[in-house]
Amino acid sequence: MKQLYLTRTAPNPRKILVLMAAKGIDIDDMDDVDVIDVDFAKREQFSEAFTKLNPMQTVPVLVLEDGTVLNDSQAICEYLDRVYGERSVMGNDVVQRAKVCSMRRIAEFEVLYNFMLAFQHSHPSKAERVDQVPELAPKSIERAIKALPYFENILKDNDYLVDNQFSNADIVLYIALDFGRVLKVDPKAHGAGIARFYTKMNEQFGLKKQSEK
């Protein structure tokens, strides 16, 4: 039995939840995966047992039957995408996979990472873990917003980012836009294409929909 450790509202674990939902799979109904919710409010990620499993004290973590530990969200997504379901969201051939990878990294490093950096340096819950530099928060938000026209230029004429087909790049951009709301960045205020994209993705994969299951 595989074990999947996650926190369902955090950005990186949500990549997995959305990926599996997009493939028509409910992770809570999988016969060979035991989902373990890590309660950050209770600081379970700092427990001796979890730290032994993942010294980085982060989620998600996937433990395979042979004891292999994957503690990176992209690595876990790559594994799950190849093992479960018929349709890949990573790309259908080598060229498309490269294009999805490229677009996903831009969304991750230019938008999601900067929003996460702003959160880490401004939110009280991160004060113990991060040597906070409050001045970094607004600068990081500004950098994320500065990258959004790149995506708007694509989405104004397309439903999705790569070849107008749903992919992992769309998952990462959606999660980035959704997380930006925590920092009071309106995902619908940066162009009609992004607004339409966010609304559609949120209707399918939003936290509210997830909580209704």
PDB file of C-alpha atoms in Angstrom:
ATOM      1  CA  MET A   1       0.000   0.000   0.000  1.00  0.00           C
ATOM      2  CA  LYS A   2       1.346   3.413  -0.987  1.00  0.00           C
ATOM      3  CA  GLN A   3       1.077   6.271   1.498  1.00  0.00           C
ATOM      4  CA  LEU A   4       0.349   9.838   0.421  1.00  0.00           C
ATOM      5  CA  TYR A   5       0.893  12.572   3.006  1.00  0.00           C
ATOM      6  CA  LEU A   6      -0.652  15.941   2.269  1.00  0.00           C
ATOM      7  CA  THR A   7      -2.441  19.036   3.495  1.00  0.00           C
ATOM      8  CA  ARG A   8      -5.386  19.722   1.242  1.00  0.00           C
ATOM      9  CA  THR A   9      -5.416  23.526   1.201  1.00  0.00           C
ATOM     10  CA  ALA A  10      -1.688  24.127   0.622  1.00  0.00           C
ATOM     11  CA  PRO A  11      -0.573  24.896  -2.960  1.00  0.00           C
ATOM     12  CA  ASN A  12       1.891  22.064  -3.539  1.00  0.00           C
ATOM     13  CA  PRO A  13      -0.370  19.221  -2.331  1.00  0.00           C
ATOM     14  CA  ARG A  14      -3.239  20.737  -4.317  1.00  0.00           C
ATOM     15  CA  LYS A  15      -1.284  20.079  -7.511  1.00  0.00           C
ATOM     16  CA  ILE A  16      -1.767  16.377  -6.830  1.00  0.00           C
ATOM     17  CA  LEU A  17      -5.425  16.682  -5.893  1.00  0.00           C
ATOM     18  CA  VAL A  18      -6.243  18.629  -9.049  1.00  0.00           C
ATOM     19  CA  LEU A  19      -4.134  16.377 -11.274  1.00  0.00           C
ATOM     20  CA  MET A  20      -5.912  13.257 -10.078  1.00  0.00           C
ATOM     21  CA  ALA A  21      -9.334  14.913 -10.263  1.00  0.00           C
ATOM     22  CA  ALA A  22      -8.557  15.930 -13.850  1.00  0.00           C
ATOM     23  CA  LYS A  23      -7.835  12.280 -14.619  1.00  0.00           C
ATOM     24  CA  GLY A  24     -11.195  11.342 -13.087  1.00  0.00           C
ATOM     25  CA  ILE A  25      -9.660   9.758  -9.987  1.00  0.00           C
ATOM     26  CA  ASP A  26     -10.620  10.499  -6.375  1.00  0.00           C
ATOM     27  CA  ILE A  27      -7.504   9.881  -4.288  1.00  0.00           C
ATOM     28  CA  ASP A  28      -9.665   8.973  -1.306  1.00  0.00           C
ATOM     29  CA  ASP A  29     -11.184   6.052  -3.220  1.00  0.00           C
ATOM     30  CA  MET A  30      -7.946   4.499  -4.503  1.00  0.00           C
ATOM     31  CA  ASP A  31      -7.416   0.869  -3.500  1.00  0.00           C
ATOM     32  CA  ASP A  32      -3.627   1.048  -3.324  1.00  0.00           C
ATOM     33  CA  VAL A  33      -3.075   4.512  -1.809  1.00  0.00           C
ATOM     34  CA  ASP A  34      -3.576   5.393   1.852  1.00  0.00           C
ATOM     35  CA  VAL A  35      -4.070   9.164   2.153  1.00  0.00           C
ATOM     36  CA  ILE A  36      -2.763  10.663   5.398  1.00  0.00           C
ATOM     37  CA  ASP A  37      -3.734  14.245   6.192  1.00  0.00           C
ATOM     38  CA  VAL A  38      -0.977  16.161   7.968  1.00  0.00           C
ATOM     39  CA  ASP A  39      -2.452  18.761  10.324  1.00  0.00           C
ATOM     40  CA  PHE A  40      -0.293  21.878  10.093  1.00  0.00           C
ATOM     41  CA  ALA A  41      -2.331  23.602  12.809  1.00  0.00           C
ATOM     42  CA  LYS A  42      -1.178  20.871  15.199  1.00  0.00           C
ATOM     43  CA  ARG A  43       2.370  21.108  13.788  1.00  0.00           C
ATOM     44  CA  GLU A  44       2.328  17.455  12.772  1.00  0.00           C
ATOM     45  CA  GLN A  45       4.873  18.186  10.039  1.00  0.00           C
ATOM     46  CA  PHE A  46       7.444  18.791  12.809  1.00  0.00           C
ATOM     47  CA  SER A  47       6.799  15.513  14.596  1.00  0.00           C
ATOM     48  CA  GLU A  48       9.663  13.064  15.023  1.00  0.00           C
ATOM     49  CA  ALA A  49       7.928  10.453  12.893  1.00  0.00           C
ATOM     50  CA  PHE A  50       7.216  12.787   9.978  1.00  0.00           C
ATOM     51  CA  THR A  51      10.659  14.400  10.141  1.00  0.00           C
ATOM     52  CA  LYS A  52      12.212  10.939   9.916  1.00  0.00           C
ATOM     53  CA  LEU A  53      10.097  10.325   6.813  1.00  0.00           C
ATOM     54  CA  ASN A  54      10.831  13.734   5.270  1.00  0.00           C
ATOM     55  CA  PRO A  55      13.582  15.788   6.924  1.00  0.00           C
ATOM     56  CA  MET A  56      12.396  18.804   4.904  1.00  0.00           C
ATOM     57  CA  GLN A  57       9.162  18.746   6.982  1.00  0.00           C
ATOM     58  CA  THR A  58       7.067  19.574   3.919  1.00  0.00           C
ATOM     59  CA  VAL A  59       4.150  18.022   2.089  1.00  0.00           C
ATOM     60  CA  PRO A  60       3.290  16.290  -0.157  1.00  0.00           C
ATOM     61  CA  VAL A  61       5.163  13.044   0.401  1.00  0.00           C
ATOM     62  CA  LEU A  62       4.487   9.780  -1.425  1.00  0.00           C
ATOM     63  CA  VAL A  63       5.885   6.527  -0.051  1.00  0.00           C
ATOM     64  CA  LEU A  64       5.887   3.645  -2.540  1.00  0.00           C
ATOM     65  CA  GLU A  65       5.466  -0.035  -1.683  1.00  0.00           C
ATOM     66  CA  ASP A  66       9.224  -0.634  -1.867  1.00  0.00           C
ATOM     67  CA  GLY A  67       9.910   2.170   0.610  1.00  0.00           C
ATOM     68  CA  THR A  68      10.916   4.783  -1.967  1.00  0.00           C
ATOM     69  CA  VAL A  69      10.084   8.268  -0.649  1.00  0.00           C
ATOM     70  CA  LEU A  70       9.151  11.055  -3.061  1.00  0.00           C
ATOM     71  CA  ASN A  71       9.007  14.428  -1.314  1.00  0.00           C
ATOM     72  CA  ASP A  72       8.626  16.812  -4.251  1.00  0.00           C
ATOM     73  CA  SER A  73       5.236  17.746  -5.686  1.00  0.00           C
ATOM     74  CA  GLN A  74       6.347  17.647  -9.322  1.00  0.00           C
ATOM     75  CA  ALA A  75       8.019  14.255  -8.898  1.00  0.00           C
ATOM     76  CA  ILE A  76       4.845  12.891  -7.310  1.00  0.00           C
ATOM     77  CA  CYS A  77       2.703  14.341 -10.096  1.00  0.00           C
ATOM     78  CA  GLU A  78       4.961  12.770 -12.721  1.00  0.00           C
ATOM     79  CA  TYR A  79       4.696   9.378 -11.012  1.00  0.00           C
ATOM     80  CA  LEU A  80       0.926   9.495 -10.513  1.00  0.00           C
ATOM     81  CA  ASP A  81       0.318  10.738 -14.052  1.00  0.00           C
ATOM     82  CA  ARG A  82       2.215   7.803 -15.548  1.00  0.00           C
ATOM     83  CA  VAL A  83       0.791   5.121 -13.250  1.00  0.00           C
ATOM     84  CA  TYR A  84      -2.893   6.071 -13.016  1.00  0.00           C
ATOM     85  CA  GLY A  85      -5.521   6.827 -15.643  1.00  0.00           C
ATOM     86  CA  GLU A  86      -5.294   6.723 -19.394  1.00  0.00           C
ATOM     87  CA  ARG A  87      -4.910  10.382 -20.317  1.00  0.00           C
ATOM     88  CA  SER A  88      -1.632  12.102 -19.485  1.00  0.00           C
ATOM     89  CA  VAL A  89      -1.735  15.741 -18.413  1.00  0.00           C
ATOM     90  CA  MET A  90       2.031  16.042 -18.891  1.00  0.00           C
ATOM     91  CA  GLY A  91       1.858  15.911 -22.694  1.00  0.00           C
ATOM     92  CA  ASN A  92       1.090  13.341 -25.366  1.00  0.00           C
ATOM     93  CA  ASP A  93       4.498  13.245 -27.069  1.00  0.00           C
ATOM     94  CA  VAL A  94       8.049  14.392 -26.411  1.00  0.00           C
ATOM     95  CA  VAL A  95       7.542  17.855 -27.930  1.00  0.00           C
ATOM     96  CA  GLN A  96       4.284  18.512 -26.110  1.00  0.00           C
ATOM     97  CA  ARG A  97       5.776  17.256 -22.825  1.00  0.00           C
ATOM     98  CA  ALA A  98       8.632  19.725 -23.262  1.00  0.00           C
ATOM     99  CA  LYS A  99       6.188  22.560 -23.962  1.00  0.00           C
ATOM    100  CA  VAL A 100       4.082  21.663 -20.918  1.00  0.00           C
ATOM    101  CA  CYS A 101       7.204  21.477 -18.764  1.00  0.00           C
ATOM    102  CA  SER A 102       8.361  24.881 -19.967  1.00  0.00           C
ATOM    103  CA  MET A 103       5.002  26.552 -19.383  1.00  0.00           C
ATOM    104  CA  ARG A 104       4.557  24.868 -16.019  1.00  0.00           C
ATOM    105  CA  ARG A 105       7.933  26.119 -14.815  1.00  0.00           C
ATOM    106  CA  ILE A 106       7.140  29.678 -15.860  1.00  0.00           C
ATOM    107  CA  ALA A 107       3.820  29.546 -14.000  1.00  0.00           C
ATOM    108  CA  GLU A 108       5.490  27.986 -10.975  1.00  0.00           C
ATOM    109  CA  PHE A 109       8.567  30.166 -10.652  1.00  0.00           C
ATOM    110  CA  GLU A 110       7.179  33.481 -11.852  1.00  0.00           C
ATOM    111  CA  VAL A 111       3.720  33.360 -10.249  1.00  0.00           C
ATOM    112  CA  LEU A 112       3.215  30.598  -7.672  1.00  0.00           C
ATOM    113  CA  TYR A 113       6.689  30.779  -6.150  1.00  0.00           C
ATOM    114  CA  ASN A 114       6.494  34.541  -5.758  1.00  0.00           C
ATOM    115  CA  PHE A 115       3.078  34.369  -4.105  1.00  0.00           C
ATOM    116  CA  MET A 116       4.364  31.657  -1.763  1.00  0.00           C
ATOM    117  CA  LEU A 117       7.443  33.768  -1.002  1.00  0.00           C
ATOM    118  CA  ALA A 118       5.220  36.737  -0.166  1.00  0.00           C
ATOM    119  CA  PHE A 119       3.123  34.552   2.131  1.00  0.00           C
ATOM    120  CA  GLN A 120       6.174  33.119   3.881  1.00  0.00           C
ATOM    121  CA  HIS A 121       7.569  36.568   4.613  1.00  0.00           C
ATOM    122  CA  SER A 122       4.297  38.153   5.740  1.00  0.00           C
ATOM    123  CA  HIS A 123       2.102  35.578   7.460  1.00  0.00           C
ATOM    124  CA  PRO A 124       2.435  35.047  11.244  1.00  0.00           C
ATOM    125  CA  SER A 125       2.151  31.263  10.851  1.00  0.00           C
ATOM    126  CA  LYS A 126       5.505  31.230   9.028  1.00  0.00           C
ATOM    127  CA  ALA A 127       7.423  33.328  11.541  1.00  0.00           C
ATOM    128  CA  GLU A 128       8.947  30.354  13.351  1.00  0.00           C
ATOM    129  CA  ARG A 129      10.054  28.595  10.188  1.00  0.00           C
ATOM    130  CA  VAL A 130      11.237  31.539   8.088  1.00  0.00           C
ATOM    131  CA  ASP A 131      13.561  34.416   8.962  1.00  0.00           C
ATOM    132  CA  GLN A 132      10.973  36.854   7.655  1.00  0.00           C
ATOM    133  CA  VAL A 133      11.916  39.924   5.649  1.00  0.00           C
ATOM    134  CA  PRO A 134       8.621  41.851   5.409  1.00  0.00           C
ATOM    135  CA  GLU A 135       9.907  44.017   2.565  1.00  0.00           C
ATOM    136  CA  LEU A 136      10.090  40.946   0.347  1.00  0.00           C
ATOM    137  CA  ALA A 137       6.334  40.371   0.423  1.00  0.00           C
ATOM    138  CA  PRO A 138       5.145  43.332  -1.691  1.00  0.00           C
ATOM    139  CA  LYS A 139       8.075  42.956  -4.079  1.00  0.00           C
ATOM    140  CA  SER A 140       7.270  39.276  -4.612  1.00  0.00           C
ATOM    141  CA  ILE A 141       3.598  40.038  -5.240  1.00  0.00           C
ATOM    142  CA  GLU A 142       4.613  42.729  -7.707  1.00  0.00           C
ATOM    143  CA  ARG A 143       6.854  40.298  -9.582  1.00  0.00           C
ATOM    144  CA  ALA A 144       4.062  37.698  -9.795  1.00  0.00           C
ATOM    145  CA  ILE A 145       1.589  40.233 -11.133  1.00  0.00           C
ATOM    146  CA  LYS A 146       4.158  41.459 -13.645  1.00  0.00           C
ATOM    147  CA  ALA A 147       4.262  37.940 -15.149  1.00  0.00           C
ATOM    148  CA  LEU A 148       0.496  37.632 -15.640  1.00  0.00           C
ATOM    149  CA  PRO A 149       0.296  39.471 -19.005  1.00  0.00           C
ATOM    150  CA  TYR A 150       2.387  36.640 -20.469  1.00  0.00           C
ATOM    151  CA  PHE A 151      -0.392  34.185 -19.636  1.00  0.00           C
ATOM    152  CA  GLU A 152      -3.167  36.610 -20.558  1.00  0.00           C
ATOM    153  CA  ASN A 153      -1.663  36.924 -24.033  1.00  0.00           C
ATOM    154  CA  ILE A 154      -2.140  33.164 -24.479  1.00  0.00           C
ATOM    155  CA  LEU A 155      -5.464  32.743 -22.714  1.00  0.00           C
ATOM    156  CA  LYS A 156      -7.242  35.627 -24.409  1.00  0.00           C
ATOM    157  CA  ASP A 157      -7.561  33.404 -27.492  1.00  0.00           C
ATOM    158  CA  ASN A 158      -7.290  29.942 -25.912  1.00  0.00           C
ATOM    159  CA  ASP A 159      -8.926  27.912 -23.159  1.00  0.00           C
ATOM    160  CA  TYR A 160      -5.620  26.362 -22.066  1.00  0.00           C
ATOM    161  CA  LEU A 161      -1.931  27.257 -22.074  1.00  0.00           C
ATOM    162  CA  VAL A 162      -0.359  24.563 -24.281  1.00  0.00           C
ATOM    163  CA  ASP A 163      -1.827  23.587 -27.659  1.00  0.00           C
ATOM    164  CA  ASN A 164      -5.245  24.561 -26.270  1.00  0.00           C
ATOM    165  CA  GLN A 165      -5.335  21.243 -24.369  1.00  0.00           C
ATOM    166  CA  PHE A 166      -5.657  20.837 -20.608  1.00  0.00           C
ATOM    167  CA  SER A 167      -2.273  20.105 -19.035  1.00  0.00           C
ATOM    168  CA  ASN A 168      -0.221  20.278 -15.865  1.00  0.00           C
ATOM    169  CA  ALA A 169       0.725  23.835 -16.777  1.00  0.00           C
ATOM    170  CA  ASP A 170      -2.925  24.846 -16.368  1.00  0.00           C
ATOM    171  CA  ILE A 171      -3.061  23.161 -12.969  1.00  0.00           C
ATOM    172  CA  VAL A 172      -0.066  25.105 -11.691  1.00  0.00           C
ATOM    173  CA  LEU A 173      -1.262  28.453 -13.027  1.00  0.00           C
ATOM    174  CA  TYR A 174      -4.734  27.911 -11.558  1.00  0.00           C
ATOM    175  CA  ILE A 175      -3.320  27.026  -8.136  1.00  0.00           C
ATOM    176  CA  ALA A 176      -1.048  30.072  -8.299  1.00  0.00           C
ATOM    177  CA  LEU A 177      -3.959  32.380  -9.118  1.00  0.00           C
ATOM    178  CA  ASP A 178      -6.095  30.815  -6.401  1.00  0.00           C
ATOM    179  CA  PHE A 179      -3.346  31.139  -3.803  1.00  0.00           C
ATOM    180  CA  GLY A 180      -2.909  34.775  -4.780  1.00  0.00           C
ATOM    181  CA  ARG A 181      -6.331  35.468  -3.275  1.00  0.00           C
ATOM    182  CA  VAL A 182      -4.785  34.886   0.182  1.00  0.00           C
ATOM    183  CA  LEU A 183      -2.614  37.918  -0.577  1.00  0.00           C
ATOM    184  CA  LYS A 184      -5.642  39.867  -1.816  1.00  0.00           C
ATOM    185  CA  VAL A 185      -4.665  39.547  -5.478  1.00  0.00           C
ATOM    186  CA  ASP A 186      -7.866  39.211  -7.497  1.00  0.00           C
ATOM    187  CA  PRO A 187      -7.388  36.448 -10.127  1.00  0.00           C
ATOM    188  CA  LYS A 188     -10.105  37.974 -12.272  1.00  0.00           C
ATOM    189  CA  ALA A 189      -8.550  41.429 -12.474  1.00  0.00           C
ATOM    190  CA  HIS A 190      -5.709  40.708 -14.883  1.00  0.00           C
ATOM    191  CA  GLY A 191      -7.397  40.269 -18.211  1.00  0.00           C
ATOM    192  CA  ALA A 192     -10.489  38.623 -19.649  1.00  0.00           C
ATOM    193  CA  GLY A 193      -8.590  35.491 -20.660  1.00  0.00           C
ATOM    194  CA  ILE A 194      -7.173  34.839 -17.212  1.00  0.00           C
ATOM    195  CA  ALA A 195     -10.535  35.639 -15.612  1.00  0.00           C
ATOM    196  CA  ARG A 196     -12.330  33.156 -17.857  1.00  0.00           C
ATOM    197  CA  PHE A 197      -9.638  30.538 -17.293  1.00  0.00           C
ATOM    198  CA  TYR A 198      -9.708  30.958 -13.517  1.00  0.00           C
ATOM    199  CA  THR A 199     -13.498  30.802 -13.333  1.00  0.00           C
ATOM    200  CA  LYS A 200     -13.627  27.612 -15.390  1.00  0.00           C
ATOM    201  CA  MET A 201     -10.861  25.905 -13.412  1.00  0.00           C
ATOM    202  CA  ASN A 202     -12.301  26.981 -10.085  1.00  0.00           C
ATOM    203  CA  GLU A 203     -15.698  25.557 -10.967  1.00  0.00           C
ATOM    204  CA  GLN A 204     -14.040  22.195 -11.618  1.00  0.00           C
ATOM    205  CA  PHE A 205     -11.304  22.074  -9.009  1.00  0.00           C
ATOM    206  CA  GLY A 206     -11.964  24.763  -6.388  1.00  0.00           C
ATOM    207  CA  LEU A 207     -11.568  24.189  -2.655  1.00  0.00           C
ATOM    208  CA  LYS A 208     -15.314  24.611  -2.187  1.00  0.00           C
ATOM    209  CA  LYS A 209     -16.023  21.782  -4.625  1.00  0.00           C
ATOM    210  CA  GLN A 210     -13.416  19.643  -2.909  1.00  0.00           C
ATOM    211  CA  SER A 211     -14.985  20.219   0.519  1.00  0.00           C
ATOM    212  CA  GLU A 212     -18.380  19.153  -0.783  1.00  0.00           C
ATOM    213  CA  LYS A 213     -17.173  15.598  -1.473  1.00  0.00           C
TER     214      LYS A 213
END
